[in-house]
């Protein structure tokens, strides 16, 4: 079945560092891909998405590009802030079908 | 409403009791989903509704779990004879029907079985 694999956490960085959180997927065809974020004490929020190959999703300085050749959707940010500390989930879906989530990556940014 | 509303936000129940969790989706969202998030873990899919039918209920962990939805509105997730392993945050999400639609999640119900 379809699955999503994220880099294992937790990840700890200093403020202004470059961030990459790896995500790869296994699926037949080309699903839509998402990054969700869960800030401490808050609900899950959509961060960005891409619906077809080579699309780039972006939001709040974060970017991810849908790479069909490597079945990847890595999350990147050029300069992280303390406020980016959260748990990040990569996910895929087919149309209105269920989301399939990765296991989540806890990110901590130190001042 | 403006967002997905879940109630109660917190529920503490004794082992063996039944609980009902409620989800009000965004108006007009035909698709509704239930997920479970155990402490420190990822999200587990439970059930998906399209309108008031459930084409995918493959994630319900046992026959103690059931869910229903009225039309394209409110859904309730019922857990009978609760066990301690049922303790988790239960998340509801809704989405518009169609390709690539994002999902809007509620804040969840934190269930603690003591």
Coordinates of C-alpha atoms in Angstrom, one line a residue:
Chain A
X1 CA 0.0 0.0 0.0
X2 CA 0.9 3.7 -0.1
X3 CA 3.3 4.9 2.5
X4 CA 5.3 7.9 3.5
X5 CA 8.8 7.9 5.2
X6 CA 10.3 10.9 6.9
X7 CA 13.7 11.4 8.3
X8 CA 13.9 10.4 11.9
X9 CA 14.0 13.1 14.5
X10 CA 14.2 14.9 16.7
X11 CA 16.1 17.6 14.8
X12 CA 17.8 20.4 16.7
X13 CA 19.2 23.5 14.9
X14 CA 20.3 27.0 15.8
X15 CA 18.4 30.0 14.7
X16 CA 19.2 31.1 11.1
X17 CA 20.4 27.6 10.1
X18 CA 19.3 25.9 6.9
X19 CA 16.7 23.2 7.4
X20 CA 16.0 20.1 5.4
X21 CA 13.5 17.5 6.4
X22 CA 13.5 14.5 4.1
X23 CA 10.3 12.8 2.9
X24 CA 9.9 10.0 0.4
X25 CA 6.8 8.2 -0.6
X26 CA 5.7 4.9 -2.1
X27 CA 2.7 5.0 -4.3
X28 CA 1.4 3.8 -7.7
X29 CA 1.1 6.9 -9.9
X30 CA 1.3 10.5 -8.7
X31 CA -0.6 11.4 -5.6
X32 CA -0.9 14.9 -4.1
X33 CA 1.7 15.7 -1.5
X34 CA 1.5 17.8 1.6
X35 CA 3.4 19.1 4.6
X36 CA 1.4 19.6 7.8
X37 CA 2.8 21.3 10.9
X38 CA 1.7 20.9 14.5
X39 CA 2.9 23.7 16.8
X40 CA 3.1 23.0 20.6
X41 CA -0.4 22.9 22.0
X42 CA -2.1 23.5 18.7
X43 CA -3.9 21.5 16.1
X44 CA -2.6 20.2 12.8
X45 CA -2.3 22.9 10.1
X46 CA -1.6 22.6 6.4
X47 CA 1.8 24.2 5.6
X48 CA 2.1 23.6 1.9
X49 CA 1.1 21.3 -0.9
X50 CA 1.9 20.2 -4.4
X51 CA -0.5 18.3 -6.7
X52 CA 1.6 17.3 -9.6
X53 CA 5.2 16.4 -10.5
X54 CA 7.7 19.4 -10.5
X55 CA 5.2 21.6 -8.6
X56 CA 6.8 23.6 -5.8
X57 CA 4.7 24.3 -2.7
X58 CA 5.7 27.3 -0.6
X59 CA 4.5 29.1 2.6
X60 CA 6.1 31.0 5.4
X61 CA 9.6 30.7 3.9
X62 CA 9.3 26.9 3.6
X63 CA 9.5 25.2 0.2
X64 CA 9.1 21.6 -1.1
X65 CA 9.3 20.4 -4.7
X66 CA 7.5 17.3 -5.9
X67 CA 10.2 15.1 -7.5
X68 CA 8.7 12.1 -9.3
X69 CA 12.1 10.8 -10.3
X70 CA 13.2 10.3 -6.7
X71 CA 9.6 10.0 -5.2
X72 CA 10.5 12.8 -2.8
X73 CA 9.0 15.9 -1.3
X74 CA 11.7 17.3 1.0
X75 CA 10.9 20.3 3.1
X76 CA 13.4 23.2 3.2
X77 CA 13.8 26.6 4.8
X78 CA 16.8 28.9 4.3
X79 CA 16.9 30.5 7.8
X80 CA 14.9 29.0 10.6
X81 CA 13.5 30.8 13.6
X82 CA 12.7 29.8 17.1
X83 CA 9.0 30.1 16.2
X84 CA 9.4 27.2 13.6
X85 CA 9.8 24.7 16.5
X86 CA 7.0 22.2 15.9
X87 CA 6.3 18.7 14.6
X88 CA 6.3 18.4 10.8
X89 CA 4.3 15.7 9.0
X90 CA 4.7 14.7 5.4
X91 CA 1.6 13.2 3.8
X92 CA 0.1 12.0 0.5
X93 CA -3.5 11.6 -0.8
X94 CA -5.5 10.7 -3.8
X95 CA -8.2 13.2 -4.5
X96 CA -10.6 13.2 -1.6
X97 CA -9.3 10.0 -0.2
X98 CA -7.6 9.7 3.2
X99 CA -4.3 11.3 4.0
X100 CA -1.4 8.9 4.6
X101 CA 1.0 10.4 7.0
X102 CA 4.7 9.9 7.8
X103 CA 5.6 9.4 11.4
X104 CA 6.4 13.1 12.0
X105 CA 9.7 15.0 12.7
X106 CA 10.1 17.1 15.8
X107 CA 12.1 20.2 15.1
X108 CA 13.6 22.4 17.9
X109 CA 15.2 25.7 17.1
X110 CA 17.5 27.1 19.7
X111 CA 18.2 30.9 20.0
Chain B
X1 CA -18.8 27.5 10.6
X2 CA -15.4 28.9 9.9
X3 CA -13.5 25.9 10.9
X4 CA -13.8 22.2 11.9
X5 CA -15.2 22.1 15.4
X6 CA -14.8 19.1 17.8
X7 CA -16.3 18.5 21.1
X8 CA -15.5 17.9 23.9
X9 CA -12.0 19.2 23.8
X10 CA -11.1 16.9 26.7
X11 CA -12.7 13.8 28.0
X12 CA -11.7 11.6 30.9
X13 CA -13.6 8.4 31.2
X14 CA -13.4 5.2 33.3
X15 CA -12.3 2.0 31.7
X16 CA -15.3 0.1 30.3
X17 CA -17.5 3.2 29.8
X18 CA -18.7 4.3 26.3
X19 CA -17.8 7.7 24.9
X20 CA -19.1 9.8 22.0
X21 CA -16.9 12.3 20.2
X22 CA -18.4 14.9 17.9
X23 CA -17.2 16.6 14.8
X24 CA -18.8 19.6 13.0
X25 CA -17.1 20.0 9.6
X26 CA -16.8 23.1 7.5
X27 CA -20.1 23.9 5.8
X28 CA -20.0 22.5 2.3
X29 CA -17.2 20.0 2.8
X30 CA -18.5 16.7 1.7
X31 CA -15.6 14.6 2.9
X32 CA -14.9 14.0 6.5
X33 CA -12.1 12.0 8.2
X34 CA -11.3 10.7 11.6
X35 CA -7.7 10.1 12.8
X36 CA -6.1 9.1 16.0
X37 CA -2.8 10.4 17.4
X38 CA -1.3 8.6 20.3
X39 CA 1.2 10.4 22.5
X40 CA 4.4 11.0 20.6
X41 CA 3.3 9.1 17.5
X42 CA 2.0 9.9 14.0
X43 CA -1.6 10.0 12.9
X44 CA -3.5 6.8 12.3
X45 CA -6.4 6.9 9.8
X46 CA -9.7 5.6 11.3
X47 CA -12.6 6.2 8.8
X48 CA -13.5 8.4 5.8
X49 CA -17.0 9.7 5.0
X50 CA -18.1 11.0 1.6
X51 CA -21.5 12.5 2.4
X52 CA -23.1 10.1 4.9
X53 CA -21.6 6.9 3.5
X54 CA -18.3 5.5 4.6
X55 CA -16.3 4.1 1.6
X56 CA -13.3 3.5 3.8
X57 CA -13.5 2.3 7.4
X58 CA -10.4 0.2 7.2
X59 CA -8.6 2.0 10.0
X60 CA -11.2 1.3 12.8
X61 CA -9.1 -0.8 15.2
X62 CA -11.9 -3.0 16.6
X63 CA -15.6 -3.5 16.6
X64 CA -15.7 -1.3 19.7
X65 CA -15.2 1.6 17.4
X66 CA -18.0 3.0 15.2
X67 CA -18.9 6.2 13.5
X68 CA -21.8 7.8 11.7
X69 CA -22.5 11.0 9.9
X70 CA -25.8 12.8 9.3
X71 CA -26.0 14.0 5.7
X72 CA -23.0 16.2 4.9
X73 CA -22.9 17.5 8.5
X74 CA -22.1 16.3 11.9
X75 CA -20.2 13.1 12.6
X76 CA -19.9 11.1 15.8
X77 CA -17.2 8.6 16.7
X78 CA -18.3 6.2 19.4
X79 CA -16.0 4.0 21.4
X80 CA -17.7 1.3 23.4
X81 CA -16.2 -0.3 26.5
X82 CA -13.2 2.0 26.5
X83 CA -9.7 0.6 27.2
X84 CA -6.6 2.4 28.4
X85 CA -5.0 1.9 25.0
X86 CA -7.8 4.0 23.5
X87 CA -6.3 7.1 25.2
X88 CA -5.2 9.5 22.4
X89 CA -6.1 12.7 20.7
X90 CA -8.9 12.0 18.2
X91 CA -8.7 14.4 15.2
X92 CA -11.4 15.2 12.7
X93 CA -10.8 16.8 9.3
X94 CA -12.9 17.8 6.4
X95 CA -12.3 18.7 2.8
X96 CA -14.0 19.6 -0.5
X97 CA -14.4 16.8 -2.9
X98 CA -11.8 16.9 -5.6
X99 CA -8.2 16.4 -6.6
X100 CA -5.5 17.9 -4.4
X101 CA -7.8 19.5 -1.9
X102 CA -6.2 20.3 1.4
X103 CA -7.8 19.1 4.6
X104 CA -8.8 21.3 7.5
X105 CA -8.3 19.7 10.9
X106 CA -10.2 20.4 14.1
X107 CA -8.3 20.9 17.3
X108 CA -9.1 17.4 18.4
X109 CA -10.6 15.6 21.4
X110 CA -8.1 14.4 24.0
X111 CA -9.4 11.2 25.5
X112 CA -8.0 9.8 28.6
X113 CA -9.2 6.4 29.9
X114 CA -8.4 5.8 33.5

